[in-house]
Coordinates of C-alpha atoms and ligand atoms in Angstrom, one line a residue:
M1 CA -8.4 -25.8 5.3
L2 CA -5.4 -25.2 4.1
A3 CA -4.3 -28.6 5.5
K4 CA -2.4 -30.9 1.8
K5 CA -3.5 -28.1 0.1
R6 CA -1.0 -27.1 -2.8
V7 CA 0.3 -23.6 -3.3
L8 CA 2.4 -22.5 -5.9
V9 CA 3.9 -19.2 -5.0
G10 CA 4.6 -16.5 -7.4
I11 CA 7.5 -13.5 -7.1
S12 CA 7.6 -10.6 -8.4
G13 CA 10.0 -7.9 -8.1
G14 CA 9.0 -5.3 -5.8
I15 CA 9.8 -4.6 -2.1
A16 CA 6.9 -6.8 -0.1
A17 CA 9.3 -9.3 -1.5
Y18 CA 10.5 -9.6 2.0
K19 CA 7.6 -10.1 3.6
M20 CA 7.4 -14.3 1.7
P21 CA 9.3 -16.1 3.6
E22 CA 6.6 -14.6 6.5
T23 CA 3.7 -15.8 4.5
I24 CA 5.3 -19.2 3.3
R25 CA 6.1 -20.3 7.0
L26 CA 3.0 -19.4 7.7
L27 CA 1.6 -21.8 4.4
K28 CA 3.5 -24.5 6.1
K29 CA 2.1 -24.5 10.0
A30 CA -1.2 -24.3 7.9
G31 CA -0.2 -27.7 6.8
A32 CA 0.0 -26.6 3.1
E33 CA 2.5 -27.8 0.6
V34 CA 4.2 -24.9 -0.6
K35 CA 6.6 -24.4 -4.0
V36 CA 8.1 -21.1 -5.5
V37 CA 8.5 -19.4 -8.4
L38 CA 10.8 -15.8 -8.9
S39 CA 10.8 -13.6 -11.4
P40 CA 14.3 -12.5 -11.7
S41 CA 13.8 -9.3 -10.0
A42 CA 12.7 -11.1 -7.4
C43 CA 15.5 -12.3 -6.3
D44 CA 17.6 -9.0 -5.8
F45 CA 14.6 -8.0 -2.6
V46 CA 14.6 -11.9 -1.4
S47 CA 16.5 -14.7 -1.5
P48 CA 15.7 -17.9 -3.1
L49 CA 17.7 -19.9 -0.4
S50 CA 15.6 -18.8 2.3
L51 CA 12.9 -19.0 0.2
A52 CA 14.1 -22.9 -0.3
V53 CA 14.3 -23.2 3.5
C54 CA 11.1 -22.4 4.7
S55 CA 9.4 -24.2 2.0
G56 CA 11.1 -26.7 2.0
N57 CA 11.4 -27.2 -2.1
P58 CA 13.5 -26.3 -4.3
V59 CA 12.2 -22.5 -5.5
T60 CA 12.4 -21.7 -9.7
S61 CA 13.8 -18.8 -10.5
E62 CA 15.4 -19.9 -14.7
L63 CA 13.7 -22.4 -17.1
F64 CA 17.2 -23.5 -18.0
D65 CA 21.2 -23.4 -17.2
V66 CA 23.1 -21.7 -19.5
H67 CA 26.2 -24.2 -18.1
T68 CA 24.5 -28.0 -18.2
G69 CA 21.3 -27.0 -20.6
H70 CA 19.8 -28.5 -17.4
W71 CA 15.4 -27.2 -17.6
V72 CA 12.1 -27.3 -15.8
N73 CA 9.4 -28.1 -16.5
H74 CA 6.7 -25.0 -16.0
V75 CA 4.4 -26.8 -17.0
E76 CA 4.7 -30.1 -14.4
L77 CA 4.8 -26.5 -11.8
A78 CA 2.3 -25.5 -12.8
L79 CA -0.5 -28.6 -12.9
W80 CA 0.9 -29.6 -9.3
A81 CA -0.6 -26.4 -7.9
D82 CA -4.2 -26.5 -6.8
I83 CA -4.2 -22.1 -6.3
M84 CA -1.4 -19.6 -7.3
L85 CA -0.7 -17.1 -5.4
I86 CA 1.1 -14.1 -7.1
A87 CA 2.0 -12.0 -4.5
P88 CA 3.5 -9.2 -4.4
A89 CA 2.8 -8.5 -7.9
T90 CA 4.4 -5.4 -8.9
A91 CA 2.9 -3.3 -11.6
K92 CA 5.2 -4.3 -14.6
T93 CA 3.8 -8.5 -13.8
L94 CA 0.5 -7.9 -13.7
S95 CA 0.6 -6.0 -17.2
S96 CA 2.8 -8.3 -18.2
M97 CA -0.2 -11.1 -16.9
A98 CA -3.1 -9.0 -19.1
Q99 CA -1.5 -9.2 -22.8
A100 CA -0.7 -12.4 -21.5
H101 CA 3.9 -11.6 -22.2
T102 CA 6.1 -15.4 -20.8
D103 CA 9.2 -13.5 -20.4
N104 CA 9.9 -15.1 -16.8
A105 CA 9.7 -18.5 -15.0
L106 CA 6.8 -16.7 -12.5
L107 CA 5.4 -15.6 -15.9
V108 CA 5.6 -18.9 -18.0
T109 CA 4.7 -21.0 -15.5
W110 CA 1.1 -19.1 -14.4
L111 CA 0.4 -19.0 -18.3
S112 CA 0.5 -22.9 -18.0
S113 CA -1.5 -23.4 -14.9
R114 CA -4.9 -24.7 -14.9
C115 CA -5.8 -23.6 -10.8
P116 CA -7.0 -20.6 -9.8
V117 CA -5.5 -17.4 -9.8
L118 CA -5.0 -14.9 -6.3
V119 CA -2.6 -11.7 -7.4
A120 CA -1.7 -9.4 -4.5
P121 CA -0.5 -6.5 -6.2
A122 CA 2.2 -3.8 -4.6
M123 CA 3.0 -0.3 -6.1
D124 CA 3.1 3.4 -4.8
H125 CA -0.1 4.6 -4.9
D126 CA 0.5 6.7 -7.7
M127 CA 1.0 3.8 -9.7
W128 CA -1.7 1.8 -7.9
L129 CA -4.1 4.7 -9.0
S130 CA -3.5 5.0 -12.5
P131 CA -6.2 4.2 -14.9
L132 CA -3.4 1.9 -17.1
V133 CA -3.2 -0.2 -14.1
Q134 CA -6.1 -0.6 -13.3
D135 CA -7.2 -1.9 -16.2
Q136 CA -4.8 -4.2 -16.4
V137 CA -6.6 -5.4 -13.3
R138 CA -9.4 -5.6 -14.3
R139 CA -9.0 -7.3 -17.8
L140 CA -7.3 -9.5 -15.3
A141 CA -10.4 -10.0 -12.8
Q142 CA -12.4 -10.3 -15.7
H143 CA -10.9 -13.0 -16.4
G144 CA -11.1 -15.1 -13.5
T145 CA -7.8 -14.0 -11.5
Q146 CA -8.9 -13.2 -7.4
V147 CA -7.3 -9.8 -7.0
I148 CA -6.4 -9.2 -3.1
P149 CA -6.8 -5.0 -2.7
P150 CA -3.7 -3.3 -1.7
G151 CA -4.1 -1.6 1.7
H152 CA -3.6 2.1 2.7
G153 CA -0.9 2.7 4.5
A154 CA 3.3 3.4 4.6
L155 CA 4.9 3.3 1.1
A156 CA 8.2 2.6 0.7
S157 CA 8.2 5.7 -1.3
G158 CA 7.6 7.4 1.9
L159 CA 4.2 8.1 1.0
I160 CA 1.0 6.8 2.6
G161 CA -1.7 6.2 0.0
E162 CA -3.2 3.0 -0.8
G163 CA -0.5 -0.2 -2.8
R164 CA 0.7 -1.6 0.9
M165 CA 0.3 -5.4 0.1
Q166 CA -1.4 -7.6 2.7
E167 CA 0.4 -9.0 5.7
P168 CA 0.3 -12.5 5.2
S169 CA -1.6 -13.2 7.8
Q170 CA -4.3 -11.5 5.6
L171 CA -2.5 -13.6 2.1
L172 CA -3.9 -16.6 4.0
R173 CA -7.3 -15.3 5.4
H174 CA -8.0 -14.8 1.7
L175 CA -6.4 -18.5 1.2
E176 CA -8.6 -20.1 3.0
C177 CA -12.1 -18.3 2.0
F178 CA -11.5 -18.8 -1.2
F179 CA -10.8 -22.8 -0.4
L180 CA -14.2 -22.4 1.4
K181 CA -15.9 -20.3 -1.6
P182 CA -18.4 -17.7 -0.1
T183 CA -20.8 -16.6 -2.1
N184 CA -19.5 -13.6 -4.3
L185 CA -19.8 -10.6 -2.7
W186 CA -18.7 -7.7 -4.8
G187 CA -20.8 -4.7 -5.0
K188 CA -23.1 -5.6 -1.7
T189 CA -22.6 -3.5 1.5
L190 CA -22.9 -5.7 5.0
L191 CA -23.1 -3.9 8.4
I192 CA -21.7 -6.5 10.6
S193 CA -21.7 -5.5 15.0
S194 CA -19.5 -7.7 16.7
G195 CA -18.3 -8.3 20.3
G196 CA -20.0 -7.4 23.6
T197 CA -20.9 -3.3 25.1
R198 CA -20.3 -2.0 28.1
E199 CA -22.4 -0.2 30.3
A200 CA -19.9 2.3 33.0
L201 CA -20.6 2.8 36.0
D202 CA -17.5 5.4 36.7
P203 CA -14.8 6.2 35.1
V204 CA -12.6 2.9 36.1
R205 CA -15.9 0.7 36.6
F206 CA -18.7 -1.1 33.7
L207 CA -20.9 -3.5 33.6
G208 CA -19.8 -5.7 30.7
N209 CA -20.4 -9.8 29.0
E210 CA -18.4 -12.0 27.9
S211 CA -18.9 -11.9 23.9
T212 CA -14.8 -12.0 22.3
G213 CA -16.7 -10.7 18.8
K214 CA -15.2 -13.8 16.8
M215 CA -18.4 -14.4 15.3
G216 CA -18.3 -11.8 13.4
A217 CA -14.6 -10.7 13.0
A218 CA -15.5 -14.2 10.5
L219 CA -18.2 -12.8 9.4
A220 CA -16.3 -9.2 8.1
D221 CA -13.4 -11.2 7.0
V222 CA -15.4 -13.5 4.4
A223 CA -17.5 -10.7 3.5
K224 CA -14.2 -8.8 2.8
A225 CA -12.3 -11.9 0.9
A226 CA -15.5 -12.9 -1.0
G227 CA -15.3 -8.7 -2.6
A228 CA -18.2 -6.9 0.1
T229 CA -18.1 -3.0 1.1
V230 CA -17.5 -4.6 5.2
W231 CA -19.0 -1.6 8.1
F232 CA -17.7 -3.0 11.1
A233 CA -18.4 -1.5 14.8
Q234 CA -16.3 -3.0 16.6
G235 CA -16.3 -3.6 21.0
K236 CA -13.7 -2.1 23.4
N237 CA -10.8 -4.9 23.6
S238 CA -13.1 -7.8 21.4
Q239 CA -11.8 -9.7 18.3
E240 CA -10.4 -7.7 15.2
P241 CA -10.5 -8.7 11.9
V242 CA -7.6 -10.5 9.7
L243 CA -8.9 -8.8 7.0
T244 CA -8.8 -4.5 6.9
P245 CA -12.4 -3.3 7.4
D246 CA -13.5 -0.1 4.6
R247 CA -14.8 1.5 7.9
V248 CA -14.6 0.9 11.5
F249 CA -17.2 2.1 14.2
P250 CA -15.3 1.2 17.5
F251 CA -18.3 0.8 20.4
Q252 CA -19.2 0.9 23.9
S253 CA -22.3 0.7 25.4
A254 CA -25.9 0.4 23.9
L255 CA -26.4 3.6 23.3
D256 CA -23.7 4.2 21.6
L257 CA -23.9 0.6 19.2
Q258 CA -27.5 2.4 18.7
Q259 CA -26.2 5.5 17.2
I260 CA -24.5 3.8 14.9
M261 CA -26.3 0.4 13.7
E262 CA -28.8 3.8 13.2
S263 CA -27.1 6.1 11.4
Q264 CA -25.1 3.6 8.8
A265 CA -28.3 0.4 7.9
P266 CA -30.6 2.3 5.8
A267 CA -27.3 1.7 3.0
A268 CA -26.1 -1.8 3.9
D269 CA -27.5 -4.5 2.0
Y270 CA -26.8 -7.1 5.3
I271 CA -26.9 -6.2 8.7
F272 CA -25.5 -8.4 11.5
M273 CA -26.0 -7.7 14.7
A274 CA -23.4 -10.3 15.9
A275 CA -22.5 -7.9 19.1
A276 CA -24.3 -9.2 22.8
V277 CA -26.0 -6.0 24.0
A278 CA -26.6 -5.4 27.5
D279 CA -30.5 -5.2 28.2
Y280 CA -30.4 -2.5 31.3
R281 CA -27.3 -0.3 31.3
P282 CA -26.6 2.0 35.6
K283 CA -29.2 4.5 35.7
K284 CA -26.7 6.9 36.1
V285 CA -23.0 7.1 35.8
E286 CA -20.8 8.5 38.3
S287 CA -17.7 11.4 36.7
Q288 CA -15.6 10.1 39.8
K289 CA -14.5 6.0 40.7
I290 CA -17.1 4.7 43.6
K291 CA -15.8 4.4 47.0
K292 CA -15.9 1.7 48.5
Q293 CA -17.0 3.1 51.7
S294 CA -19.4 5.4 50.5
G295 CA -21.4 1.8 50.4
G296 CA -22.2 3.2 46.2
L297 CA -21.6 -0.3 45.1
N298 CA -23.6 -2.1 47.4
Q299 CA -26.7 -1.3 45.0
I300 CA -27.0 -0.2 41.1
D301 CA -29.4 1.5 40.3
L302 CA -30.7 -0.4 36.2
T303 CA -32.4 0.9 33.2
E304 CA -33.6 -1.0 29.9
N305 CA -31.2 -0.4 27.1
P306 CA -33.3 0.2 23.5
D307 CA -33.4 -3.0 21.5
I308 CA -31.8 -2.0 18.9
L309 CA -32.8 -5.0 16.8
K310 CA -36.0 -4.2 17.2
G311 CA -35.5 -0.6 16.4
L312 CA -33.1 -1.7 13.0
A313 CA -36.3 -3.9 11.6
G314 CA -39.0 -0.7 12.6
L315 CA -36.4 1.3 9.6
P316 CA -38.4 2.6 6.6
K317 CA -36.0 1.7 3.9
R318 CA -33.2 -1.4 5.9
G319 CA -30.9 -4.3 3.9
T320 CA -31.7 -7.2 5.4
L321 CA -31.8 -7.9 8.8
V322 CA -29.7 -10.7 10.8
G323 CA -30.3 -11.1 14.6
F324 CA -28.4 -13.3 16.7
A325 CA -29.5 -15.4 19.6
L326 CA -27.0 -16.4 22.2
E327 CA -29.2 -19.3 24.6
T328 CA -28.5 -21.2 27.2
E329 CA -31.9 -23.7 27.9
H330 CA -34.2 -23.8 25.2
G331 CA -32.5 -22.4 22.5
M332 CA -35.5 -23.4 19.7
Q333 CA -38.1 -22.3 21.7
H334 CA -36.6 -18.9 22.8
A335 CA -34.8 -18.6 19.4
R336 CA -38.4 -18.7 17.9
Q337 CA -39.7 -16.2 20.0
K338 CA -37.0 -13.4 19.3
L339 CA -37.4 -14.1 15.6
D340 CA -40.9 -12.9 15.7
R341 CA -40.4 -10.6 18.3
K342 CA -38.0 -8.4 16.6
M343 CA -39.5 -8.9 13.6
V344 CA -35.6 -10.1 11.6
D345 CA -35.4 -11.6 8.2
F346 CA -32.8 -14.3 10.0
L347 CA -32.0 -15.2 12.9
V348 CA -29.0 -17.9 14.1
L349 CA -28.5 -19.7 17.0
N350 CA -26.3 -20.2 19.2
S351 CA -27.0 -22.5 21.4
M352 CA -24.2 -23.0 24.3
E353 CA -26.1 -26.3 25.3
H354 CA -22.9 -27.4 22.8
E355 CA -19.9 -28.5 23.5
G356 CA -17.2 -26.3 21.5
A357 CA -19.9 -23.6 20.8
G358 CA -20.2 -20.6 21.4
L359 CA -18.6 -17.4 23.2
G360 CA -14.5 -17.8 23.4
H361 CA -14.6 -20.8 21.2
D362 CA -12.7 -20.9 18.1
T363 CA -15.2 -23.6 17.0
N364 CA -19.5 -22.6 16.7
K365 CA -22.7 -24.8 15.8
V366 CA -25.5 -22.7 15.3
S367 CA -29.3 -23.0 13.9
I368 CA -30.2 -20.4 11.0
L369 CA -34.2 -19.2 11.7
Q370 CA -36.6 -18.1 8.7
P371 CA -39.6 -16.7 9.3
G372 CA -42.1 -20.0 7.8
N373 CA -39.7 -21.5 6.4
E374 CA -37.4 -24.7 8.6
E375 CA -34.9 -24.1 10.7
I376 CA -31.5 -25.0 9.0
H377 CA -28.9 -27.0 11.6
L378 CA -25.0 -26.4 11.1
P379 CA -22.2 -28.9 12.5
L380 CA -19.8 -28.0 15.0
Q381 CA -17.2 -25.9 12.6
S382 CA -14.9 -23.7 12.8
K383 CA -16.4 -20.5 13.2
L384 CA -14.8 -19.1 9.5
Q385 CA -16.5 -22.3 8.0
T386 CA -19.9 -21.1 9.7
A387 CA -19.3 -17.4 8.9
V388 CA -19.8 -18.3 5.5
Q389 CA -21.9 -20.6 6.0
L390 CA -23.9 -17.9 7.4
I391 CA -23.2 -15.5 4.6
N392 CA -23.8 -18.6 1.6
T393 CA -27.5 -19.2 2.9
I394 CA -28.6 -15.4 3.7
C395 CA -26.8 -13.7 0.9
S396 CA -27.0 -16.4 -1.6
Ligands
CTP1 N1 -30.6 -6.9 20.7 C1 -30.4 -5.7 20.8 N2 -30.8 -4.7 22.1 C2 -30.2 -4.9 22.9 C3 -30.3 -6.6 23.6 C4 -30.3 -7.5 22.2 O1 -29.9 -5.5 19.6 N3 -30.4 -4.4 24.0 C5 -29.6 -8.1 19.8 C6 -28.5 -9.1 19.5 O2 -27.8 -8.1 19.1 C7 -28.9 -10.5 19.2 C8 -30.3 -10.1 19.3 O3 -30.8 -8.8 19.9 O4 -28.7 -10.0 17.4 C9 -31.0 -11.3 21.0 O5 -29.9 -10.8 21.4 P1 -30.1 -11.9 22.8 O6 -29.5 -11.0 23.9 O7 -29.9 -12.9 22.2 O8 -31.4 -11.7 23.3 P2 -32.6 -10.8 24.6 O9 -33.5 -9.9 23.0 O10 -31.5 -9.6 24.7 O11 -32.9 -11.6 25.1 P3 -33.0 -12.0 26.3 O12 -31.7 -11.7 27.3 O13 -33.9 -12.5 27.4 O14 -32.2 -13.5 25.6

């Protein structure tokens, strides 16, 4: 997704600048071309030499050399870029941008750009929450700048709070999603379940399945990058989203998951039930480890789990409901039956008949089924691309 993309990285002077050589390294690894422009104070936090080595290009921190009169054509630099990422964006830089001030190389290059611009603010908790800063950020967003909201965590001041710039892998994920163009989901809440259930037999054993949670995590990332509020029900040891969801609900058993989904679904606009749910659980969970000699493992009595999805379909108040079906044979036939039986608005068929699709892969090939409509067949592509196409079809 980032291969051959020209990314102009603008760095302003905050402690989070230490994350930028790593961000640039990841961008280069993903195949992007990178150039860097720095505000004067950024050079106090990160060395131009490190950035030049990581990006493989000279960096720009001054508009001209006072000794030689050599000047940088900032317009050329700005027009070179397919996208500009300003990270960290300090309160001062955000405020200068909102007022179109051009008093350093970073700002003048930014104002000359025609490409999309993403900013990753970084500052202390109270600065970030200050209404004045929020006003400037809103103003920039209204003018088309995409804001990568800072996260919650340890800040340089010693405070714990909002204002921590996103990590390099998260910045990269935002850029990837940006190029995939997901529908804007600002103001929408997505509830996504992901990963497999585990049905305990005793304190150390369980009945589980092969789900890795990669598809659910990709959906959560795309939704978050598209501006949604994301509530993520996550199976034990399954893939975590790169972008931090607004709420995470860990689950183990189908009954845990049922409780989470039924309590959260009424407030969600979209419900993606991507979790792989065990249809049966052991009738009895032993409080002590079942000993081999006791013969207790020779036969395990099972009882049926509730169909969570079907239960959600019957809720008096709920958002758009999306089920997933993993099939190993006769995929379309089984999926059509599930669509009717479970009374969902969409059913995503994940067929293991296709190479590179289904459990554990980084790629997927799915079809989208909807009552009364022709199915939509998506090509084999990365799970992130699949997630964007699912969201763009379902949440449009
Ligand atoms: N599902 C659910 N509760 C269950 C079983 C499945 O909510 N007890 C949901 C899954 O999360 C998925 C959809 O139903 O969104 C289809 O799951 P799948 O395992 O493919 O279908 P099953 O109903 O279990 O049918 P079968 O195992 O016979 O294919």
